[in-house]
PDB file of N, CA and C in Angstrom:
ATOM      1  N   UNK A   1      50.836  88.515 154.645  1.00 62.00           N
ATOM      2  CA  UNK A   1      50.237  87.231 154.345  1.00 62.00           C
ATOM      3  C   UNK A   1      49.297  87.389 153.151  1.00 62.00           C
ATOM      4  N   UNK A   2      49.900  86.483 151.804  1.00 65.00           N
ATOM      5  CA  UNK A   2      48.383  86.532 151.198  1.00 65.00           C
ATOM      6  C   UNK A   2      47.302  86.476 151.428  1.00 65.00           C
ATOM      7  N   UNK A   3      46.204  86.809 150.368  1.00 83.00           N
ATOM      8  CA  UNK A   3      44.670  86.920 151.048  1.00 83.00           C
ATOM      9  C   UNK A   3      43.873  85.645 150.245  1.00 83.00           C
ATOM     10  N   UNK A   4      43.349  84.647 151.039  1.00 90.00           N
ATOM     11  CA  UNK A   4      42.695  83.913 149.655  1.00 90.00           C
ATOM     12  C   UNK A   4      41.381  84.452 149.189  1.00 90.00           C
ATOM     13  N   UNK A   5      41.097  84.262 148.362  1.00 94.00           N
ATOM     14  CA  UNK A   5      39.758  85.100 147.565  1.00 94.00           C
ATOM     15  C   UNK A   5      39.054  84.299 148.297  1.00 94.00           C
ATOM     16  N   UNK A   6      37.643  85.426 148.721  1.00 95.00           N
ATOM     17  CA  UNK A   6      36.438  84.213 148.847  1.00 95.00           C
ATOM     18  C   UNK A   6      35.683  83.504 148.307  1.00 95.00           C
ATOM     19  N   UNK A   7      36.004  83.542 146.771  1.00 96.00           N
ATOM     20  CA  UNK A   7      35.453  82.399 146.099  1.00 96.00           C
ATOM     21  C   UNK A   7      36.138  81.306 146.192  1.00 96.00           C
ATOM     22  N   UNK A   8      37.518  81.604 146.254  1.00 96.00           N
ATOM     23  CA  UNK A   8      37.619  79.842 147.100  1.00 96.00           C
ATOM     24  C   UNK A   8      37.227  79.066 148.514  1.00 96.00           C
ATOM     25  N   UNK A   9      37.782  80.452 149.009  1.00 97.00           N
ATOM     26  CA  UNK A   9      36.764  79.787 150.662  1.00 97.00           C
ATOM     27  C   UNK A   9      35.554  79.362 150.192  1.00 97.00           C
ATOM     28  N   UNK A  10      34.544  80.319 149.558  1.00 97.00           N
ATOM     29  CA  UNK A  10      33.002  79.387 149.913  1.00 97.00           C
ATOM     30  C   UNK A  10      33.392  78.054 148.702  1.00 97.00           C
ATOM     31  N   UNK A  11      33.440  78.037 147.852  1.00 98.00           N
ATOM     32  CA  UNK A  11      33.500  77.472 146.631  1.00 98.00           C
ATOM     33  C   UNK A  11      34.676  75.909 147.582  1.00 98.00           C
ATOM     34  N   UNK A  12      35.483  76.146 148.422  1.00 98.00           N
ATOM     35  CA  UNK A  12      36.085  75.307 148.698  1.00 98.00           C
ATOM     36  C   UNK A  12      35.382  74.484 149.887  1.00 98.00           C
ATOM     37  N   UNK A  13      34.507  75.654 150.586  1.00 98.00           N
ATOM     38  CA  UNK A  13      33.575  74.635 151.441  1.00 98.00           C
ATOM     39  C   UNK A  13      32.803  73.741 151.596  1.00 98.00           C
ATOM     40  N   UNK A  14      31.777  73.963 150.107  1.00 98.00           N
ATOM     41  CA  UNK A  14      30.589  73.626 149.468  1.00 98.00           C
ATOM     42  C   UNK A  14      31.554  71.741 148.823  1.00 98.00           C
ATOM     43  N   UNK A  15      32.635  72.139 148.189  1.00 98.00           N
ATOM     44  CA  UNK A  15      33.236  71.257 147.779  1.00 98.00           C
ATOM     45  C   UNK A  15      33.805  70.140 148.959  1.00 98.00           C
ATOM     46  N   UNK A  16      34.751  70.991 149.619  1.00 98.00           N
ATOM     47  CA  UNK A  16      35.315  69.855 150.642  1.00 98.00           C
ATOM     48  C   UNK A  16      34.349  69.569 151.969  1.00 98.00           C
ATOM     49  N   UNK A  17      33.597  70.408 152.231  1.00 97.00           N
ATOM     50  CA  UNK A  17      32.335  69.696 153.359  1.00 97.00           C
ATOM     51  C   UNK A  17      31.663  68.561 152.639  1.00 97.00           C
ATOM     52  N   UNK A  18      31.055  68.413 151.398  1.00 97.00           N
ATOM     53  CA  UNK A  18      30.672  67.350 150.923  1.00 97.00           C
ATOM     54  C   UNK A  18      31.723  66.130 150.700  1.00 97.00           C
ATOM     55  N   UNK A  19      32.729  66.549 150.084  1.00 97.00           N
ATOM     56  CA  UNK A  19      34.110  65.234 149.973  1.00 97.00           C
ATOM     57  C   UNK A  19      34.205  64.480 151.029  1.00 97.00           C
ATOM     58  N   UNK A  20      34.715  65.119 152.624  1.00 98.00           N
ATOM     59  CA  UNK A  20      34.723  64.642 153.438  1.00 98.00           C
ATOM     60  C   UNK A  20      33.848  64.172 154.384  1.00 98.00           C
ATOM     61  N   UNK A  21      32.653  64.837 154.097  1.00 97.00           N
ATOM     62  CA  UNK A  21      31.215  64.026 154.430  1.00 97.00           C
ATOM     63  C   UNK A  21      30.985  62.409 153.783  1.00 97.00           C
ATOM     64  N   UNK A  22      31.327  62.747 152.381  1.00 97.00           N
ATOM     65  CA  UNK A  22      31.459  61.356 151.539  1.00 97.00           C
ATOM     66  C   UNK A  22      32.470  60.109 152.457  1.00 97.00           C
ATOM     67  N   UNK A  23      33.485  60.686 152.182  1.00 97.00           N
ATOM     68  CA  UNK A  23      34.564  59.824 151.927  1.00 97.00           C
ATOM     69  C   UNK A  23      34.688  59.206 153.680  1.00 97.00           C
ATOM     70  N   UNK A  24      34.397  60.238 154.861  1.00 97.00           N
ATOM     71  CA  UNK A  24      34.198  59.563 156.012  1.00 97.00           C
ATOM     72  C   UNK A  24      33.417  58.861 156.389  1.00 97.00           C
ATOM     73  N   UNK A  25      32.331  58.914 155.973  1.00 97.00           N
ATOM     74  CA  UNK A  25      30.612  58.776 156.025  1.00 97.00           C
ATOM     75  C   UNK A  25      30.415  59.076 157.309  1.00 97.00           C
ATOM     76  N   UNK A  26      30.374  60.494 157.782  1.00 97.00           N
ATOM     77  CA  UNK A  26      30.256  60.628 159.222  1.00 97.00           C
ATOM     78  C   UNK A  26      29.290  62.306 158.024  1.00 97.00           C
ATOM     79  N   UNK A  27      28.462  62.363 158.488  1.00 96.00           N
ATOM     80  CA  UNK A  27      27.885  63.859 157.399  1.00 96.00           C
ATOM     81  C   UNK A  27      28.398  65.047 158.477  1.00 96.00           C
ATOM     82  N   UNK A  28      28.145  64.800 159.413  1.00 97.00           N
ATOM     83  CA  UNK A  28      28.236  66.048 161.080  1.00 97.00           C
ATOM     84  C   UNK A  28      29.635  66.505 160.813  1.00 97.00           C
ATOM     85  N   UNK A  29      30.782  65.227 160.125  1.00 98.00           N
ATOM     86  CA  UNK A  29      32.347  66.601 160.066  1.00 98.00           C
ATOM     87  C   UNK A  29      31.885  67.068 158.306  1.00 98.00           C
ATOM     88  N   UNK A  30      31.488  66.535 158.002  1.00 97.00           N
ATOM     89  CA  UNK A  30      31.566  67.239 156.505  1.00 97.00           C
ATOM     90  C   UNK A  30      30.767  68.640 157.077  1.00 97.00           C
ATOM     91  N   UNK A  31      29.308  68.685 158.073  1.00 97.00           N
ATOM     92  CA  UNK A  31      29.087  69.629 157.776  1.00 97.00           C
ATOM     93  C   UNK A  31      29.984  70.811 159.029  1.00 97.00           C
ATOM     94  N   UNK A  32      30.850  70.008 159.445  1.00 98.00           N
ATOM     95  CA  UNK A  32      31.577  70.996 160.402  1.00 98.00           C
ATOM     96  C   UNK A  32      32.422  71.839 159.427  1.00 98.00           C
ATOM     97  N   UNK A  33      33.128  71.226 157.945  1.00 98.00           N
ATOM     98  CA  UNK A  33      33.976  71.701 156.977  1.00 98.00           C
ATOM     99  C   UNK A  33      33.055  72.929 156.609  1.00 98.00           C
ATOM    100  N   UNK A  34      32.010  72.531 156.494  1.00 97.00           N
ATOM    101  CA  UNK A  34      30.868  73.362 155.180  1.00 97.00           C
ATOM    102  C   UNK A  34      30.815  74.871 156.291  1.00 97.00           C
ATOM    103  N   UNK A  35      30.133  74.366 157.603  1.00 98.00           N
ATOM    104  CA  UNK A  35      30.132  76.014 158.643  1.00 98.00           C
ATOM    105  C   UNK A  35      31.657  76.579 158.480  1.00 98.00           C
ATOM    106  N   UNK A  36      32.160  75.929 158.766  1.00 98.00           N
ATOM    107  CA  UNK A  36      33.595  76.544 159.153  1.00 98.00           C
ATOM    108  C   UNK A  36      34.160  77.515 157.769  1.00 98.00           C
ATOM    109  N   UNK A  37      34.459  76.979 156.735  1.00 97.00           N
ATOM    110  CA  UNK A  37      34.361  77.710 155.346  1.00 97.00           C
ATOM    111  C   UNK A  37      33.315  79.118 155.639  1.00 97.00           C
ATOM    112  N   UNK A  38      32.128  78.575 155.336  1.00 97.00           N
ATOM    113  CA  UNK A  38      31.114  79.514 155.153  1.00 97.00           C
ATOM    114  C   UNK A  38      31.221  80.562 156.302  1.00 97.00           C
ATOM    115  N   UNK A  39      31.555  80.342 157.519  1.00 97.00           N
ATOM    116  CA  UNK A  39      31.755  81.407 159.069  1.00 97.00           C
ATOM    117  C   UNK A  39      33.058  82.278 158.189  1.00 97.00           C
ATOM    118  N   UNK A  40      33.923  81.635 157.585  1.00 97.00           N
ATOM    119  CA  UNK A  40      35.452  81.967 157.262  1.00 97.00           C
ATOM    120  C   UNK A  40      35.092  83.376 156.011  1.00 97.00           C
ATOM    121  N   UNK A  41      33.905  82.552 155.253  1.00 97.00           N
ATOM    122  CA  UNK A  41      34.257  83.732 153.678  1.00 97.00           C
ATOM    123  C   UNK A  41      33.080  84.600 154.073  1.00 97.00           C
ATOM    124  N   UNK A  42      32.090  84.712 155.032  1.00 97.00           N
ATOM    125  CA  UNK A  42      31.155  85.453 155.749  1.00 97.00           C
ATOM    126  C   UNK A  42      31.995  86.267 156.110  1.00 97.00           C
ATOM    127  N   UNK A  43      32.927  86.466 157.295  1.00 96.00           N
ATOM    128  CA  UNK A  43      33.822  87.874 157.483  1.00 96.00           C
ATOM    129  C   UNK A  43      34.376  88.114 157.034  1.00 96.00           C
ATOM    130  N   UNK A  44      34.982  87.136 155.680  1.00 95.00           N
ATOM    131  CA  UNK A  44      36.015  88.457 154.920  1.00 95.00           C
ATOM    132  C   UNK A  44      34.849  88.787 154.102  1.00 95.00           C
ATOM    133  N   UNK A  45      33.178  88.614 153.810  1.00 96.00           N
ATOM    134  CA  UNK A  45      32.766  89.098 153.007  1.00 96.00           C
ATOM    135  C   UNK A  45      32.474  90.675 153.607  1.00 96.00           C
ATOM    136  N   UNK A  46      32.137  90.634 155.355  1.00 96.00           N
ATOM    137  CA  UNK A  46      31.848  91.474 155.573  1.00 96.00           C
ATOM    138  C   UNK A  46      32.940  92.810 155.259  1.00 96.00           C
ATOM    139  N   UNK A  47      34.138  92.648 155.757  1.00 94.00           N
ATOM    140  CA  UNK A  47      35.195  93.138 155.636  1.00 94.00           C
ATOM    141  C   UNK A  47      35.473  93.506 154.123  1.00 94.00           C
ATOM    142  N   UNK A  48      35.113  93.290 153.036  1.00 93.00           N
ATOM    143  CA  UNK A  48      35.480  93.758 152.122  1.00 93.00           C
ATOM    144  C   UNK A  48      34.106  94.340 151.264  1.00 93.00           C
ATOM    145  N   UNK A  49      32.760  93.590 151.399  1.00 94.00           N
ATOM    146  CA  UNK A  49      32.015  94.434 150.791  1.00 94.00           C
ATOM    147  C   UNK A  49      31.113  94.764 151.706  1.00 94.00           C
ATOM    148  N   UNK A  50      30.703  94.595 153.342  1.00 95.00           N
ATOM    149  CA  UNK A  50      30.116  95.263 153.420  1.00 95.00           C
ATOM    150  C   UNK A  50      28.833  94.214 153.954  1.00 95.00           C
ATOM    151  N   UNK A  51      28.108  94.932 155.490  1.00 96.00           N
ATOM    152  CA  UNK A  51      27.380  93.288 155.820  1.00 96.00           C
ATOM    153  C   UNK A  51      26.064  92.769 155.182  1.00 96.00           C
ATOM    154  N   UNK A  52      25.606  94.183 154.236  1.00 97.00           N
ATOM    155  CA  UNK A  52      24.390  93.646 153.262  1.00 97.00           C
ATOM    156  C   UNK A  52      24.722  92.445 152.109  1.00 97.00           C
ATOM    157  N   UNK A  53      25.615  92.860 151.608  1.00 96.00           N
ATOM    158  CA  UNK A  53      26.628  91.981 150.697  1.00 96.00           C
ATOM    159  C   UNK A  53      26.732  90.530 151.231  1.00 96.00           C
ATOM    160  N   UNK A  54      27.479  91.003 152.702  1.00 97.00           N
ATOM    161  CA  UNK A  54      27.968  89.379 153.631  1.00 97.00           C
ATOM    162  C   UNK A  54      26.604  88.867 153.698  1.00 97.00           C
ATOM    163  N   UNK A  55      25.040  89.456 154.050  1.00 97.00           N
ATOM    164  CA  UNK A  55      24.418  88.685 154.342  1.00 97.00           C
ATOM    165  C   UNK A  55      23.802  87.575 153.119  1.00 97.00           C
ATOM    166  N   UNK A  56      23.551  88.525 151.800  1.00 97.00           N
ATOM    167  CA  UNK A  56      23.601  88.174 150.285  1.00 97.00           C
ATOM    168  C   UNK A  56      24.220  87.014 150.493  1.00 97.00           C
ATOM    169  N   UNK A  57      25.379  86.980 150.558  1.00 97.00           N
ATOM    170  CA  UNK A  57      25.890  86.113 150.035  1.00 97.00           C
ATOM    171  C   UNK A  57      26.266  84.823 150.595  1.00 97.00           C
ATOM    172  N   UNK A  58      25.832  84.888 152.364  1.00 97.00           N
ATOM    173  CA  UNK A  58      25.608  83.946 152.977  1.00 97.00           C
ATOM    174  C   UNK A  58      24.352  83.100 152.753  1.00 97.00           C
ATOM    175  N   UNK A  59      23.039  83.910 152.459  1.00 98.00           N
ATOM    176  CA  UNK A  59      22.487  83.141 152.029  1.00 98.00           C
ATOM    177  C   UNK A  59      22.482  82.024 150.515  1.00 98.00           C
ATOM    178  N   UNK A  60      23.130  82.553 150.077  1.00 97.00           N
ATOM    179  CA  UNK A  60      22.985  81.957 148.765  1.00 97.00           C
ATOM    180  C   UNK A  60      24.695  80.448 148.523  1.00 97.00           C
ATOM    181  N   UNK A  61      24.785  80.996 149.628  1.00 98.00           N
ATOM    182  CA  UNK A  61      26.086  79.588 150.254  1.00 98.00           C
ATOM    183  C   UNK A  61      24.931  78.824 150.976  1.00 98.00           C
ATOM    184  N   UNK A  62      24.545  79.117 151.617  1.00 97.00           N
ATOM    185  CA  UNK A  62      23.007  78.309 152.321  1.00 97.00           C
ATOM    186  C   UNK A  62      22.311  77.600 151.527  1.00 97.00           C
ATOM    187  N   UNK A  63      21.876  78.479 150.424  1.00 97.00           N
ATOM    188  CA  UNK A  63      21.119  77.710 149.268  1.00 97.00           C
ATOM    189  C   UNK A  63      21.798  76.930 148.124  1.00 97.00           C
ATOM    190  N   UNK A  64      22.460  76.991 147.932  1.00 97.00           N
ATOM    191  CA  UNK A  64      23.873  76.566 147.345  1.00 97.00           C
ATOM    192  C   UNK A  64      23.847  75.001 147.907  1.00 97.00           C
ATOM    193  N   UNK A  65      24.149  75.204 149.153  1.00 96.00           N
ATOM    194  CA  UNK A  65      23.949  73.861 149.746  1.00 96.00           C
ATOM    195  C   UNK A  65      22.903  73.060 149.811  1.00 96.00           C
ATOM    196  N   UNK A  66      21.268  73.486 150.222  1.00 96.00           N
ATOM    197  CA  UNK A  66      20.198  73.042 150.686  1.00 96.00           C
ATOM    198  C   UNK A  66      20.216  72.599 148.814  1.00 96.00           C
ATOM    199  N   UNK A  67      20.122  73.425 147.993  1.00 96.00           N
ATOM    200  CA  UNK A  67      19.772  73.298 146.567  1.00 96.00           C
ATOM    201  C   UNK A  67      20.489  71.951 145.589  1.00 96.00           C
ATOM    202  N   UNK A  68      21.646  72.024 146.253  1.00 96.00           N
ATOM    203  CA  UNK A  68      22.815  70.738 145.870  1.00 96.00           C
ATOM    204  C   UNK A  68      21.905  69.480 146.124  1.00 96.00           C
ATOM    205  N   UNK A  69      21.225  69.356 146.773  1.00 94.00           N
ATOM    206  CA  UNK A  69      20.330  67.835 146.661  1.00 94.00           C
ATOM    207  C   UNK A  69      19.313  67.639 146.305  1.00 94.00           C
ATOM    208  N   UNK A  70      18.344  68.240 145.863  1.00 96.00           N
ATOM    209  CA  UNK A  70      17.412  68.228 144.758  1.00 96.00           C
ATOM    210  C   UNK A  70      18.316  68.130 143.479  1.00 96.00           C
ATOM    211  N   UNK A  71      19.180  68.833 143.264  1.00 96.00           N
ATOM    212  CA  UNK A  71      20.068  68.680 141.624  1.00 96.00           C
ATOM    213  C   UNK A  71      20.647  67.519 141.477  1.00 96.00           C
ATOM    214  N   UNK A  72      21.395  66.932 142.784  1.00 96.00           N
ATOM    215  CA  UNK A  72      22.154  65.719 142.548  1.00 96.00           C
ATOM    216  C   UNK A  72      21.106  64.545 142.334  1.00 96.00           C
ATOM    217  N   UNK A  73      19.666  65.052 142.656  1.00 96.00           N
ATOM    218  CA  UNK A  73      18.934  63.563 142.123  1.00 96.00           C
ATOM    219  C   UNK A  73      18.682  63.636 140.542  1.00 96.00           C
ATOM    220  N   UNK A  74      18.951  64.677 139.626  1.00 97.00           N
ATOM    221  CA  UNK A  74      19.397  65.036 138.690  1.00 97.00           C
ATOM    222  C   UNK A  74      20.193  65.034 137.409  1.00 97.00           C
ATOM    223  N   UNK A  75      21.268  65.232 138.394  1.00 97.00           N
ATOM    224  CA  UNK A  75      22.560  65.614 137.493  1.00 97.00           C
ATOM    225  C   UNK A  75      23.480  64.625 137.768  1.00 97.00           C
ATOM    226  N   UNK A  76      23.635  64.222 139.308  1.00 97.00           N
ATOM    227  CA  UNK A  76      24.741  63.337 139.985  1.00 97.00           C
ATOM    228  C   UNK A  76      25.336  64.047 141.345  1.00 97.00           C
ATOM    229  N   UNK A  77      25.588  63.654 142.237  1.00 96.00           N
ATOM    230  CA  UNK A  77      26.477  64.212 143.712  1.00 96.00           C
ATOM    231  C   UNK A  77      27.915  65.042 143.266  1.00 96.00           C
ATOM    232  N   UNK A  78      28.126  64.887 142.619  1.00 97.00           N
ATOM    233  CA  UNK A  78      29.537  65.768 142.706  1.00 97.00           C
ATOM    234  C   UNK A  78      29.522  66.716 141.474  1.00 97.00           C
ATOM    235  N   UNK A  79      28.645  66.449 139.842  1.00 97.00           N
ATOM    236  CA  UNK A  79      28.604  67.449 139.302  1.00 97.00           C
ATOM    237  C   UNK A  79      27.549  68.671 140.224  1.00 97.00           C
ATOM    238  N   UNK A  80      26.454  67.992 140.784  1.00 98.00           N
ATOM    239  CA  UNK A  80      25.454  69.121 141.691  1.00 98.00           C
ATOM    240  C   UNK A  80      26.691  70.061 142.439  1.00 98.00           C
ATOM    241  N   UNK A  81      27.462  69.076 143.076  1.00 98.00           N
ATOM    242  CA  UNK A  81      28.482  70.086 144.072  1.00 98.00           C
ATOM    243  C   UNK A  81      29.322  70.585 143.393  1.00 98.00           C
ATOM    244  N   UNK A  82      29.639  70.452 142.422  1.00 98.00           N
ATOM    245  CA  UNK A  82      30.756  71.690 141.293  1.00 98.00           C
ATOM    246  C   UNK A  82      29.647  72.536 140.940  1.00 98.00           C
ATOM    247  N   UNK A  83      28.579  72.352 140.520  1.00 98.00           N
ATOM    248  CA  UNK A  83      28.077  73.552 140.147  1.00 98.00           C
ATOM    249  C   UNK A  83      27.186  74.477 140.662  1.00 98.00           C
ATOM    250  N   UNK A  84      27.076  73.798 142.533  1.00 98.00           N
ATOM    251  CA  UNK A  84      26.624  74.863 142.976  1.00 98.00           C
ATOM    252  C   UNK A  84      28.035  75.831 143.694  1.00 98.00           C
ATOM    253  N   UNK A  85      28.613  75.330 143.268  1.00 98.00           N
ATOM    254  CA  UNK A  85      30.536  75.739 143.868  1.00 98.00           C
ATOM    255  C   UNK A  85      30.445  76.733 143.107  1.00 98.00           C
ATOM    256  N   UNK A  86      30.517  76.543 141.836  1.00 98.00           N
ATOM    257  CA  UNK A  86      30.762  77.660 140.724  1.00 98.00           C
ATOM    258  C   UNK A  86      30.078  78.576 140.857  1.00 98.00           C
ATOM    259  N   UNK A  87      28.759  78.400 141.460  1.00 98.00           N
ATOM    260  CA  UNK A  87      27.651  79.624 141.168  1.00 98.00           C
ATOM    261  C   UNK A  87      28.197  80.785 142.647  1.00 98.00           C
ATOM    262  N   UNK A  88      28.360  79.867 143.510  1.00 98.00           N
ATOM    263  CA  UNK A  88      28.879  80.709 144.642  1.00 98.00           C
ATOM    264  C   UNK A  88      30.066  81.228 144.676  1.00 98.00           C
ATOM    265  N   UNK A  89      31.129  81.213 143.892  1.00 97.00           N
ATOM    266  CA  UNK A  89      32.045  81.039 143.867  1.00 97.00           C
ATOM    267  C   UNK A  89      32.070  82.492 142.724  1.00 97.00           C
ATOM    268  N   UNK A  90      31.225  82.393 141.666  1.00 97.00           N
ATOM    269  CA  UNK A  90      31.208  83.329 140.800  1.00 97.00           C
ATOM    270  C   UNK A  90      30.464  84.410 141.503  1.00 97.00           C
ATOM    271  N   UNK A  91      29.621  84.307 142.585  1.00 97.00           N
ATOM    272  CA  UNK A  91      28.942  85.233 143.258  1.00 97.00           C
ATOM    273  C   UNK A  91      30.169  86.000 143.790  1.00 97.00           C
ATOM    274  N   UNK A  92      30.437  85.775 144.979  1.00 97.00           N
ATOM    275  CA  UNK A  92      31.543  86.019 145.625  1.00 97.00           C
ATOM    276  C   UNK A  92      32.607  86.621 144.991  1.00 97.00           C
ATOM    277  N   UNK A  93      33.232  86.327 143.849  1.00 97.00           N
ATOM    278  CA  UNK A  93      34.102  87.446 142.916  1.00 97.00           C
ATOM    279  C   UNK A  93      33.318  88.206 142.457  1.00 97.00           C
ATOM    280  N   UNK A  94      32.367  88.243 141.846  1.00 96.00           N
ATOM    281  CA  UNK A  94      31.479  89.553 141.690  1.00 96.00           C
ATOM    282  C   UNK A  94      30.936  90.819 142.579  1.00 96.00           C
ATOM    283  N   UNK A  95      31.197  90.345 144.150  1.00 96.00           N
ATOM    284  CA  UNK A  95      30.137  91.007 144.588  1.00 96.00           C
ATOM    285  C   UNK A  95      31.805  91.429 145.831  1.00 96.00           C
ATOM    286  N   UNK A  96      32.242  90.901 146.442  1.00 93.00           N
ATOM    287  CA  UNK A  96      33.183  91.035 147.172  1.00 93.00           C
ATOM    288  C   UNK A  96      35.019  90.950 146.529  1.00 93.00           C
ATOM    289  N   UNK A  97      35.714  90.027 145.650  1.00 90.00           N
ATOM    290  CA  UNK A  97      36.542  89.429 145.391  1.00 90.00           C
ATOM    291  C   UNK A  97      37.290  90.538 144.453  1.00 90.00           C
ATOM    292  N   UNK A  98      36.243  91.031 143.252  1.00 87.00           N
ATOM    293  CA  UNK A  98      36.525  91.721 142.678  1.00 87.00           C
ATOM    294  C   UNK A  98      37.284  93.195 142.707  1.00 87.00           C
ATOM    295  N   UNK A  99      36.558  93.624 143.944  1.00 73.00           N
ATOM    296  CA  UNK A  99      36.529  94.899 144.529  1.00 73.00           C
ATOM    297  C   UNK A  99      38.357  94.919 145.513  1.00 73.00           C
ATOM    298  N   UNK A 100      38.699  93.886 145.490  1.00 64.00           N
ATOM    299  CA  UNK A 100      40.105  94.375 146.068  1.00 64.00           C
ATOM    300  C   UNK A 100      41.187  93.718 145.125  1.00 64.00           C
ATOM    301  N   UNK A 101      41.157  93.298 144.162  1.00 63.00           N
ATOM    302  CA  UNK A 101      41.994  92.973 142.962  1.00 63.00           C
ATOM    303  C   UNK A 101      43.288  93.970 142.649  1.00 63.00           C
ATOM    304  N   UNK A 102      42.768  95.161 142.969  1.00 48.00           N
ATOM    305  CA  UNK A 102      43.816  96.373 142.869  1.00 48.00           C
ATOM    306  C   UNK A 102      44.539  96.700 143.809  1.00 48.00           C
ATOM    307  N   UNK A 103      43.939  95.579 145.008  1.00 50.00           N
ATOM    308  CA  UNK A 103      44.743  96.172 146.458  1.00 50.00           C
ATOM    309  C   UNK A 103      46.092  95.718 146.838  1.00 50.00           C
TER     310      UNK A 103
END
């Protein structure tokens, strides 16, 4: 079975927990999307780099999120959520994603 990188898992959580938070207006499944992602790219983070790494980088999916709404009063709701996507997203290939490219 392919492996999906975890920069799309988190990067896809951050994204589709907010979409479907939007678009249902129910926030509790958007944020069921957002745990579920984030629980998902948490063990393959552990599993590939390691649980100092997994914890790294769970937090900063945490903040990623909490941080997305101070920016969107900002920038706008969905550029805030692309670019805290990207930042996590670029974390996550750097720190875990990268490291099995050869595998």
């Amino acid at each position: 079975m392919a492996r999906v990188p975890t920069a799309a898992v988190a990067a896809g959580g951050l994204i589709g927990g907010y979409g479907v938070a939007r678009w249902t207006r129910k926030r509790q499944l958007g944020g069921a999307v957002l745990a579920v992602a984030g629980a998902a790219a948490a063990q393959q983070w552990r599993r590939e780099a390691g649980g100092r790494a997994a914890g790294a980088l769970t937090a900063a999916y945490v903040a990623a999120f909490a941080g997305s709404h101070p920016l969107a009063k900002k920038v706008g709701a969905w550029p805030a959520v692309f670019g805290v996507a990207g930042a996590v997203a670029l974390a996550s290939w750097a720190v875990a994603d990268r490291r099995g490219e050869g595998s």
